[in-house]
XYZ file of C-alpha atoms in Angstrom:
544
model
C 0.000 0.000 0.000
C 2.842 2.362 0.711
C 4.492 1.953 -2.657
C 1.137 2.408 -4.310
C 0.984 5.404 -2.536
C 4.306 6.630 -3.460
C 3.628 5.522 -6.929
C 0.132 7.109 -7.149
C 2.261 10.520 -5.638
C 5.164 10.354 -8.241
C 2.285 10.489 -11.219
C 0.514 12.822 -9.531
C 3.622 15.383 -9.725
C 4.926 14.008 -12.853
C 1.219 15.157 -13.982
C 0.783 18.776 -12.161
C 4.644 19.498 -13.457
C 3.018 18.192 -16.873
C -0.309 20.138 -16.770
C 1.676 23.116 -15.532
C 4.243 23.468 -17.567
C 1.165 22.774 -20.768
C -0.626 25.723 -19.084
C 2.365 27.971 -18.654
C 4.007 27.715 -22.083
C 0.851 29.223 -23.992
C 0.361 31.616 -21.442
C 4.611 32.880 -21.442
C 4.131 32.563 -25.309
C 0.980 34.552 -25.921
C 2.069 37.485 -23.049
C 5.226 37.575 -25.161
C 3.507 38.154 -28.242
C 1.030 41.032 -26.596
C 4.117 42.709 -25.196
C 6.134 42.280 -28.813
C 3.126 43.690 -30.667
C 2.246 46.357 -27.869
C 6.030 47.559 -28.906
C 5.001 47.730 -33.045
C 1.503 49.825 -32.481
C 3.323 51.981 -29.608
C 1.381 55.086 -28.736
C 4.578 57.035 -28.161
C 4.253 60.231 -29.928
C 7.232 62.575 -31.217
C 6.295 65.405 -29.297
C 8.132 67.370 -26.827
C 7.832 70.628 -24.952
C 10.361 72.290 -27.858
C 10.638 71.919 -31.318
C 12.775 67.852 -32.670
C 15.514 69.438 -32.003
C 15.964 72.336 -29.956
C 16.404 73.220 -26.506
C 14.785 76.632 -26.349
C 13.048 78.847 -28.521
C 15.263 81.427 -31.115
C 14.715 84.194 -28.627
C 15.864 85.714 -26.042
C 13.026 87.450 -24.343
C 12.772 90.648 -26.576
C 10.234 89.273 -28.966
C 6.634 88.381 -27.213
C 5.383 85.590 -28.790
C 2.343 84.468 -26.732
C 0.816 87.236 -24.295
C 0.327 84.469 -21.814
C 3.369 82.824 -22.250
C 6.077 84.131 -19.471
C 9.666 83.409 -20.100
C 11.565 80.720 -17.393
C 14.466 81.698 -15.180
C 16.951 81.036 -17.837
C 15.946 83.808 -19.969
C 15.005 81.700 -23.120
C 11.056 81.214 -24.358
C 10.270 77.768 -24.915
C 7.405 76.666 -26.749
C 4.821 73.993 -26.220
C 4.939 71.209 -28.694
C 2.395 69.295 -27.077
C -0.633 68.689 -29.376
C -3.897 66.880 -29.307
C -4.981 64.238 -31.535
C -8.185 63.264 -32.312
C -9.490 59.504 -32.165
C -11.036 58.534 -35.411
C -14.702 58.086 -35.253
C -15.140 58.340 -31.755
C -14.106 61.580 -32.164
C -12.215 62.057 -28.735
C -9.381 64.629 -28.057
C -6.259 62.908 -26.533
C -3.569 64.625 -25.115
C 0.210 62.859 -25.270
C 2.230 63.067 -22.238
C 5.655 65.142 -22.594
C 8.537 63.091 -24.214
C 11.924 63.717 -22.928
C 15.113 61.976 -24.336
C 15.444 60.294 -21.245
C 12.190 58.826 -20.998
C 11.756 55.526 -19.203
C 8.719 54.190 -21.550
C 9.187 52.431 -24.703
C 11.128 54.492 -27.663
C 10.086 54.254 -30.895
C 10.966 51.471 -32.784
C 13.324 50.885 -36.168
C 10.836 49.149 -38.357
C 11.225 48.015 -41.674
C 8.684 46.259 -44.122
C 8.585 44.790 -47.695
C 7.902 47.763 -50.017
C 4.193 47.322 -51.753
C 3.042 48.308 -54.807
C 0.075 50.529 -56.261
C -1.776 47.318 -56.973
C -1.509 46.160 -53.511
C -4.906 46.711 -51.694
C -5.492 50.030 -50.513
C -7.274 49.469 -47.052
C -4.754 46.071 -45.875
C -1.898 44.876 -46.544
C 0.069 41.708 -45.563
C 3.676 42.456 -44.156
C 6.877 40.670 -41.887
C 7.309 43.508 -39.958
C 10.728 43.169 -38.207
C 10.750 44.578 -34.720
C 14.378 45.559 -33.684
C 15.817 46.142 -30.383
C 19.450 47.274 -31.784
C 20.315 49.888 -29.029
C 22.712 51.333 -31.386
C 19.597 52.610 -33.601
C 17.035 53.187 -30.286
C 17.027 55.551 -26.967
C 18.033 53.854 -23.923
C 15.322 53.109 -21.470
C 16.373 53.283 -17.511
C 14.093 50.865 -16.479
C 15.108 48.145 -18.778
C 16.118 44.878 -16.984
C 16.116 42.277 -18.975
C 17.418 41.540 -22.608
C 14.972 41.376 -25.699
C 15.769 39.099 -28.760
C 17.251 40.758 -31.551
C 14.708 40.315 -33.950
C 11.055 39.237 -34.135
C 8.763 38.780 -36.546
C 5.365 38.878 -36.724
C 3.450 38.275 -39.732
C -0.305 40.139 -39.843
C -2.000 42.828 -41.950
C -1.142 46.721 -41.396
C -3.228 49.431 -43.154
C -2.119 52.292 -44.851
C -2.137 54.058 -42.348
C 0.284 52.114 -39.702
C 2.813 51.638 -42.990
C 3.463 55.567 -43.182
C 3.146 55.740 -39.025
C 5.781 53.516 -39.533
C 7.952 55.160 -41.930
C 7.572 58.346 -40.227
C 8.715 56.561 -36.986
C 11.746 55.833 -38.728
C 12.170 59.433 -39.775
C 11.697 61.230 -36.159
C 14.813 58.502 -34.942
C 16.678 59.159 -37.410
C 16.660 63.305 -36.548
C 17.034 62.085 -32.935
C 20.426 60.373 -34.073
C 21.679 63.307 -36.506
C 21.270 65.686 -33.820
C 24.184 64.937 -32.253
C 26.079 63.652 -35.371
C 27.932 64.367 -38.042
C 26.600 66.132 -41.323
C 25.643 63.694 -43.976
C 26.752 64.125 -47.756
C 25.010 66.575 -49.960
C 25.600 67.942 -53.497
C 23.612 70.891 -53.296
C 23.988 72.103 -49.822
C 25.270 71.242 -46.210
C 23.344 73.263 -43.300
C 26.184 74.908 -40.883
C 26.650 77.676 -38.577
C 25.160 79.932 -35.879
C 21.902 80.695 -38.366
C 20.196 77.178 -37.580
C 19.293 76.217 -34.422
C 20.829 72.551 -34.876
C 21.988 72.302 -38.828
C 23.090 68.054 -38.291
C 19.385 67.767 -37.025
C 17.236 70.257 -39.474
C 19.964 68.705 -42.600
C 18.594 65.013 -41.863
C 15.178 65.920 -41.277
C 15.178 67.889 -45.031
C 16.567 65.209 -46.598
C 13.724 62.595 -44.616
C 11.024 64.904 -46.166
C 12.916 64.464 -49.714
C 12.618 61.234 -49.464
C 8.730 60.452 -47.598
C 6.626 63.307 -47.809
C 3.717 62.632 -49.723
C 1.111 65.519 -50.235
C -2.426 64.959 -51.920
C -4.238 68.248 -52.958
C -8.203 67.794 -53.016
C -8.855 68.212 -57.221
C -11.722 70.000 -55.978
C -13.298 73.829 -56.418
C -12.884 75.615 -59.604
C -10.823 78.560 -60.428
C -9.997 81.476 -59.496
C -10.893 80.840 -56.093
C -9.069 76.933 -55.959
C -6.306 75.754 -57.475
C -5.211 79.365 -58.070
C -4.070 82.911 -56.603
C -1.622 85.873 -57.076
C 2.361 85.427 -58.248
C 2.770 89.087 -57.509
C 2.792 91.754 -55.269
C 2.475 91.120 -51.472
C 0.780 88.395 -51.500
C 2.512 86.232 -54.263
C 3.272 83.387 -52.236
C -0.384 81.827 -52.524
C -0.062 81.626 -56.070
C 3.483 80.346 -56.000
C 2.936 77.648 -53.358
C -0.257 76.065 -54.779
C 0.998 76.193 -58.464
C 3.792 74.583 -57.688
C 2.698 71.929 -55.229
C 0.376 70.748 -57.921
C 2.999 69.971 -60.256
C 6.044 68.709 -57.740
C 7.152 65.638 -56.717
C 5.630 65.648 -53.540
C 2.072 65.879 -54.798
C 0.492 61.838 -55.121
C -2.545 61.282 -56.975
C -3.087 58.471 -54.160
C -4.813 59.907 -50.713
C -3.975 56.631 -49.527
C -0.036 57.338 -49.785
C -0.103 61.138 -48.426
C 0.729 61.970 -45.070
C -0.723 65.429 -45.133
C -3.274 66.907 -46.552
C -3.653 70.020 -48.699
C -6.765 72.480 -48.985
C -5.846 74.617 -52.562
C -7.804 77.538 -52.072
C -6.293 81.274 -52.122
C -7.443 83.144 -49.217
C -6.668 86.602 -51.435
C -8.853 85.386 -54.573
C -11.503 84.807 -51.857
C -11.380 88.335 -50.828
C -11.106 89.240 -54.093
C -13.650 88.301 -55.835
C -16.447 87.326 -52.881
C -15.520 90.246 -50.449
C -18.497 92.754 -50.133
C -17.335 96.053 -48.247
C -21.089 97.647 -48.871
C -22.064 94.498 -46.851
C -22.756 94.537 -43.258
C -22.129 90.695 -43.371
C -19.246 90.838 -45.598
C -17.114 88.102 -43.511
C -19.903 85.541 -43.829
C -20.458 85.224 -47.432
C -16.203 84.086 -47.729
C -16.629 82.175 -44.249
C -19.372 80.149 -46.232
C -17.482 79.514 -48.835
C -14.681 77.639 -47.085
C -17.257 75.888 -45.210
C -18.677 74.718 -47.915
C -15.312 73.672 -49.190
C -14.447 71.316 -45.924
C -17.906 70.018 -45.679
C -17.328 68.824 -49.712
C -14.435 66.822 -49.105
C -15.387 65.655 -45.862
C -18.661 64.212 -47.563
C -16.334 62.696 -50.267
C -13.260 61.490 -48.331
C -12.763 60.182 -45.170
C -9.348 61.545 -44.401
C -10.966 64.629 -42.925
C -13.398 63.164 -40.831
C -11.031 60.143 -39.469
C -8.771 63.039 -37.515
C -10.780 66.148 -37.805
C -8.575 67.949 -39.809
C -4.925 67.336 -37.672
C -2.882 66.335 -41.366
C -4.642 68.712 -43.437
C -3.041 72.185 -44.164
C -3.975 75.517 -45.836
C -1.781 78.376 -46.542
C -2.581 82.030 -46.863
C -0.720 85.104 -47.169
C -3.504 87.848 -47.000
C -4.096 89.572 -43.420
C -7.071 87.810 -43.124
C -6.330 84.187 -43.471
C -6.429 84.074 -39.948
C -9.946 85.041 -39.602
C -11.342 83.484 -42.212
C -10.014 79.880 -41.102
C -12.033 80.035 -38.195
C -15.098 79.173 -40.654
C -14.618 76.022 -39.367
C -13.913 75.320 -36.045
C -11.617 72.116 -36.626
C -9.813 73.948 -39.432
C -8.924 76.726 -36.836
C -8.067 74.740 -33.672
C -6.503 71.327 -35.404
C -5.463 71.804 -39.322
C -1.725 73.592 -39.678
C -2.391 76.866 -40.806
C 0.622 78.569 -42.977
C 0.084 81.921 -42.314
C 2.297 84.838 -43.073
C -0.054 86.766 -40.389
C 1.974 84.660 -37.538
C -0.186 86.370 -34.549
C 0.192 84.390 -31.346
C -2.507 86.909 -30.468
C -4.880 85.713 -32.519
C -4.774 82.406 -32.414
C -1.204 81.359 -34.245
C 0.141 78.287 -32.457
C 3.679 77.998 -33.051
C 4.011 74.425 -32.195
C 0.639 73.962 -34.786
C 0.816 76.786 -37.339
C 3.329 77.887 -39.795
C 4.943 81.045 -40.685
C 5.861 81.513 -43.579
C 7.436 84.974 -44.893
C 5.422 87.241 -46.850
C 7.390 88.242 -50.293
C 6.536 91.298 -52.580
C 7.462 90.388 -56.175
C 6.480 93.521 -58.341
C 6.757 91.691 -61.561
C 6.017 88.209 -60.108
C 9.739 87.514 -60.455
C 12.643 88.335 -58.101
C 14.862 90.529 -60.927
C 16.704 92.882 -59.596
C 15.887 92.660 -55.913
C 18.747 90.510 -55.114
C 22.062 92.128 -53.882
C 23.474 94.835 -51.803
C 27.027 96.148 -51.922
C 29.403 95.736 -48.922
C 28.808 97.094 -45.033
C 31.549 99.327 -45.717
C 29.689 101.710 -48.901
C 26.554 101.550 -46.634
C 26.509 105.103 -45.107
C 23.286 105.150 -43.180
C 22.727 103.693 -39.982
C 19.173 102.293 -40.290
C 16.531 103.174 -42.781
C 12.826 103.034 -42.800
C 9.745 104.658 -45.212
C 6.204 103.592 -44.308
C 2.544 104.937 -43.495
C 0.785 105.367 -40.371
C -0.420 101.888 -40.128
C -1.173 100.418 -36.864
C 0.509 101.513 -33.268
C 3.970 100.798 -33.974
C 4.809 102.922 -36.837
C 3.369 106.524 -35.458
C 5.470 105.945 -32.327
C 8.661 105.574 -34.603
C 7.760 107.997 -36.240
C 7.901 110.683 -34.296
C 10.902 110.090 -32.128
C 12.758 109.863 -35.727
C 11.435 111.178 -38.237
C 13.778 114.086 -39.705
C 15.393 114.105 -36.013
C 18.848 112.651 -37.111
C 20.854 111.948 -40.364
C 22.065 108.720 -39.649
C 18.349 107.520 -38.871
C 16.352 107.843 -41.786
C 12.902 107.298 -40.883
C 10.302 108.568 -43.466
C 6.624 108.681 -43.891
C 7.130 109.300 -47.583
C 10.460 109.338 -49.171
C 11.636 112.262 -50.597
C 10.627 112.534 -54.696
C 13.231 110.502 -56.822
C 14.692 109.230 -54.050
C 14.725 104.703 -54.706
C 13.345 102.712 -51.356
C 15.397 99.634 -52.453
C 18.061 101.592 -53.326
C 17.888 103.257 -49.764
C 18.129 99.618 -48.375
C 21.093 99.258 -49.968
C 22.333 101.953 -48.191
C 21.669 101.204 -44.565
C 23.294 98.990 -42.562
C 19.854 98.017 -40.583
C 16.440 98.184 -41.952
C 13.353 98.737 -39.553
C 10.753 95.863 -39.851
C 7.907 96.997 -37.695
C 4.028 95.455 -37.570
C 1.148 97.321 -39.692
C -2.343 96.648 -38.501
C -1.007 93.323 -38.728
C 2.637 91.801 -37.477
C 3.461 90.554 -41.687
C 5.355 92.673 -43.596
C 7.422 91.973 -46.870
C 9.686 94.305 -45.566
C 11.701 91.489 -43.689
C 12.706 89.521 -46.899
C 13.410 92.905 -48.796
C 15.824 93.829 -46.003
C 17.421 90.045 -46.713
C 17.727 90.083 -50.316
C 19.646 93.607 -50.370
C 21.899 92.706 -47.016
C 20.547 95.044 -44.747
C 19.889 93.724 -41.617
C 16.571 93.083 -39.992
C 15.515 94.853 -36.850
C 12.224 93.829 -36.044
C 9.838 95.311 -33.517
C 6.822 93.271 -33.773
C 4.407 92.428 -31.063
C 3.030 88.607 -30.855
C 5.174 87.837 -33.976
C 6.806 84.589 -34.657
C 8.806 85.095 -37.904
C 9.269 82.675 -40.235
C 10.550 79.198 -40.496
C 12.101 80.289 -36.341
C 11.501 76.159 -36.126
C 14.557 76.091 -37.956
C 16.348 79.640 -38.090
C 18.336 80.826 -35.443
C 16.970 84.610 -35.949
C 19.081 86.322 -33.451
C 21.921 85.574 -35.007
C 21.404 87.351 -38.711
C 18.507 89.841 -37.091
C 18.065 92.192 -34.291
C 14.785 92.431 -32.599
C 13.951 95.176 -30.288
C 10.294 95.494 -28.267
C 8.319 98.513 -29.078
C 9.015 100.043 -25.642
C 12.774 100.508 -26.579
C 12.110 102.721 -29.776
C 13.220 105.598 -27.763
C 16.762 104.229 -27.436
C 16.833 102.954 -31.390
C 20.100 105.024 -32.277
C 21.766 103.671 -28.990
C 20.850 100.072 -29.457
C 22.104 99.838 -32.806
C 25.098 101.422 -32.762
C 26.572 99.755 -29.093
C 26.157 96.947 -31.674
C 30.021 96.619 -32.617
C 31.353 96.641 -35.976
C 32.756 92.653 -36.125
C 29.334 91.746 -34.815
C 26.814 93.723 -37.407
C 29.495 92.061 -39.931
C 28.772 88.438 -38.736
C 24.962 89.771 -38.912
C 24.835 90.468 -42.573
C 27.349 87.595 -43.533
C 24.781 85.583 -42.265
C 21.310 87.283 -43.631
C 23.483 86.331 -47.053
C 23.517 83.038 -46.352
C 20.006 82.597 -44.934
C 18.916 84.643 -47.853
C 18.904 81.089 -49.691
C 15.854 80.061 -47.581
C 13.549 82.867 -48.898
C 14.471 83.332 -52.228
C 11.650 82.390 -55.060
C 12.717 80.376 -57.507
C 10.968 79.095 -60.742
C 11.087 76.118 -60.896
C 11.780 76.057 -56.956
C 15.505 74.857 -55.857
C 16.466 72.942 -52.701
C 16.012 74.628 -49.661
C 13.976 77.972 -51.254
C 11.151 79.138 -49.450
C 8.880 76.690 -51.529
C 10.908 73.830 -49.776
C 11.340 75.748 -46.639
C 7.346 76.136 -46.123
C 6.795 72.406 -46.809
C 9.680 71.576 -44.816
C 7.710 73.379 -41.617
C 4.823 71.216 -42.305
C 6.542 67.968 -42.374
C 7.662 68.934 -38.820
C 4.327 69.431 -37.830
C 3.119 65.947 -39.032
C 6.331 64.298 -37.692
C 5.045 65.627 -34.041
C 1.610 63.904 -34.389
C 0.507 60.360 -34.360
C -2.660 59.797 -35.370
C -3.997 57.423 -32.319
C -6.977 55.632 -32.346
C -6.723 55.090 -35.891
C -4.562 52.087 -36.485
C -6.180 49.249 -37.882
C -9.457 50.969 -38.317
């Protein structure tokens, strides 16, 4: 009876151990698998409290670029990068949690996947994606303790959708590891110097959106109102950017392929030809008519409606694209608006919007408004001619006008006296805000190398994502007109030298080229929106 019962307890063991162990390896297989694919859909998003790559904003306190917005200890403004993303049809706003380089949560993964063709299903597609844990290509995490295989692969369907999400994940690492880096190889042009505010990290990102970005434009709306707009005067850009964004490279004919979104209508041709001035209504009739736009493509595609607008994008150059984007609500608060009207004031977001300069081309080409002879056959200190427009200019005004020869500040110039040829003549050329912060008079003071002294409330000048504008500009608050003359000229010779070396060699970045060249401002403004759609994630949407 005893050996029976020792017998009858040996099975029993032999059988628990055997039963346990069939239990356990499922359940250590399965968990394995949840935490491998938990890794591949990872709701980390690229966003930050600063732009990819910096650590603080361009300024240094002098420009005010948010009212509410107070500077830290450290003297520098920082901007918020956080942004909310919406969640697909239940339409729910999510906000991501800060992402610091040290983080302790997941980083984002190196993924790569078969390429697929245009005949491959639109909606699903059937990919290896291969998960990998090299450290070399990844962020350390200080909470890992234990050692990951060094490749996995699991075999399932991804949409659309989680292929680019993965491509652009692949992208925002790869700016992570240029930033501290070394340049990479370029024919054309290798980002260096003071003027950028990290040239490894902006050079790898430029050449990431050369080789992803993918932009559809809706085919919708009818000219002159869509697919059309001015190529000269002040507002020129609208008609440069949307003719030649139809016919680039980065256009696709497949929505299914684009990461962003683009909305072709001219916000000046609206005004044009709908604006009523006899009209006590007169903002409602072009309100309605971008309505009417949004609600046609969002009745037609989906891509609107799946995240309310967050990878679409308009541009506008005219004073009152800001105002007339809030015809819809989700254009206003989620889209990227270009604006040349950057107005933190009025709703600009710097870590949503983009600015983007505003250029007057008198005969719609850029002839003869390039160059500037040398600082040394500039005689004038600093040079301005403008109207009484707004509450900047009338203060400048009269503390200088006609008060001292080496500060020429006019209402009206004197008669055959040239305003670009009095550029040319001035070391520094006053930039101040109309009725609204844009002015053309900040690329005009580029292209002839005259410096750029800005004094501009709530203004975030253009492409500052990028640009380090302190070091090719001087920016003075409104307050501090008073002591112009004294401000300038403590400004020592070697130093306003390396100021308009460098507006020579920014100059590049704003220049208007046709066809457009690498780096231009046509590059340049699409360059800003990439960065935008690099710092979203569309959550909730994978595999929908």
């Amino acid at each position: 009876m005893e050996g029976c019962k020792r017998r009858m307890c040996s099975w029993w063991m032999t059988s628990s151990s055997k039963i346990l162990l069939g239990l356990m390896v499922p359940l250590i297989v399965v968990t394995g698998l949840v935490a491998l694919g938990s890794l591949s859909s990872s709701s980390w998003l690229f966003n930050s409290n600063y732009y990819p790559w910096v650590s603080g904003a361009p300024f240094s306190g002098n420009l005010n670029l948010s009212a509410a917005q107070s500077p830290p200890k450290d003297g520098r403004v920082r901007l918020d990068l956080r942004w909310r993303v919406v969640g697909g049809r239940e339409r729910e706003e999510a906000r991501s949690d800060d992402y610091g380089l040290n983080r302790s949560t997941a980083p984002p993964l190196a993924v790569e996947t078969r390429e697929h063709t245009q005949e491959d299903s639109v909606e699903k597609k059937e990919e290896i994606l291969v998960i990998s844990t090299n450290r070399s290509h990844i962020l350390p995490s200080f909470n890992e303790t234990h050692a990951l295989p060094m490749s996995s692969r699991i075999k399932r369907n991804f949409s659309n959708l989680e292929m680019l999400e993965a491509k652009l994940q692949q992208a925002r690492a790869a700016i992570r590891d240029a930033k501290n880096g070394n340049q990479m190889d370029d024919q054309d042009y290798i980002p260096t110097g003071p003027i950028y505010l990290n040239s490894n990290a902006f050079h790898r990102s430029y050449l990431e959106m050369e080789k992803q970005l993918k932009v559809f434009v809706y085919e919708e709306g009818e000219h002159p109102i869509f697919h059309n707009g001015p190529c000269g005067s002040i507002y020129s850009v609208e008609g440069y950017f949307i003719h030649n964004l139809e016919i680039s490279k980065f256009r696709t004919r497949d929505p299914n392929d684009a990461q962003v979104y683009f909305l072709p209508f001219s916000v000046t041709s609206i005004v044009h030809f709908i604006y009523d001035k006899n009209s006590k209504h007169h903002w409602r009739p072009m309100k309605q008519t971008v309505k009417d736009y949004v609600d046609l493509i969002a009745g037609k595609y989906h891509y609107w409606n799946r995240s309310l607008g967050v990878d679409h994008f308009m541009l506008s150059c005219h004073d009152w694209g800001p105002e007339i984007s809030k015809s819809v609500p989700e254009l206003f608060k989620n889209s990227v608006r270009a604006l040349c009207n950057a107005n933190t004031s009025e709703g600009f977001e710097p870590s949503k919007d983009v600015s983007i300069p505003e250029i007057n081309l008198p005969g719609g080409r850029m002839n003869g408004l390039i160059g500037g002879p040398s600082p040394s056959r500039r005689p004038f200190l600093v040079f301005f001619a403008g109207g009484l427009h707004g509450p900047i200019r009338p203060i400048l005004l009269e503390h200088w006008e006609n008060k001292d020869e080496d500060v020429q500040i006019h209402k009206y110039l004197p008669k055959n006296v040239s305003y670009s040829a009095m550029m040319r003549k001035s070391r520094y050329c006053i930039c101040p805000s109309g009725y609204e912060v844009a002015s053309p008079r900040v690329v005009e003071a580029l292209y002839t190398g005259c410096v750029p002294v800005l004094i501009k409330d709530h203004y975030v000048p253009p492409f500052s994502d990028v640009l380090n504008w302190k070091s090719f500009a001087v920016v003075i608050p409104k307050e501090d007109i008073p002591n112009l003359k004294k401000i300038l000229t403590a400004i020592s010779t070697r130093q306003y030298i390396r100021l308009q070396r460098r507006g020579k060699v920014v100059r590049r970045h704003f220049e208007v080229n046709f066809p457009p060249k690498r780096y231009d401002v046509f590059h340049m403004i699409l360059h800003s929106v990439w960065l935008r759609r690099l710092n979203i994630q569309l959550l909730g949407l994978l595999g929908r």
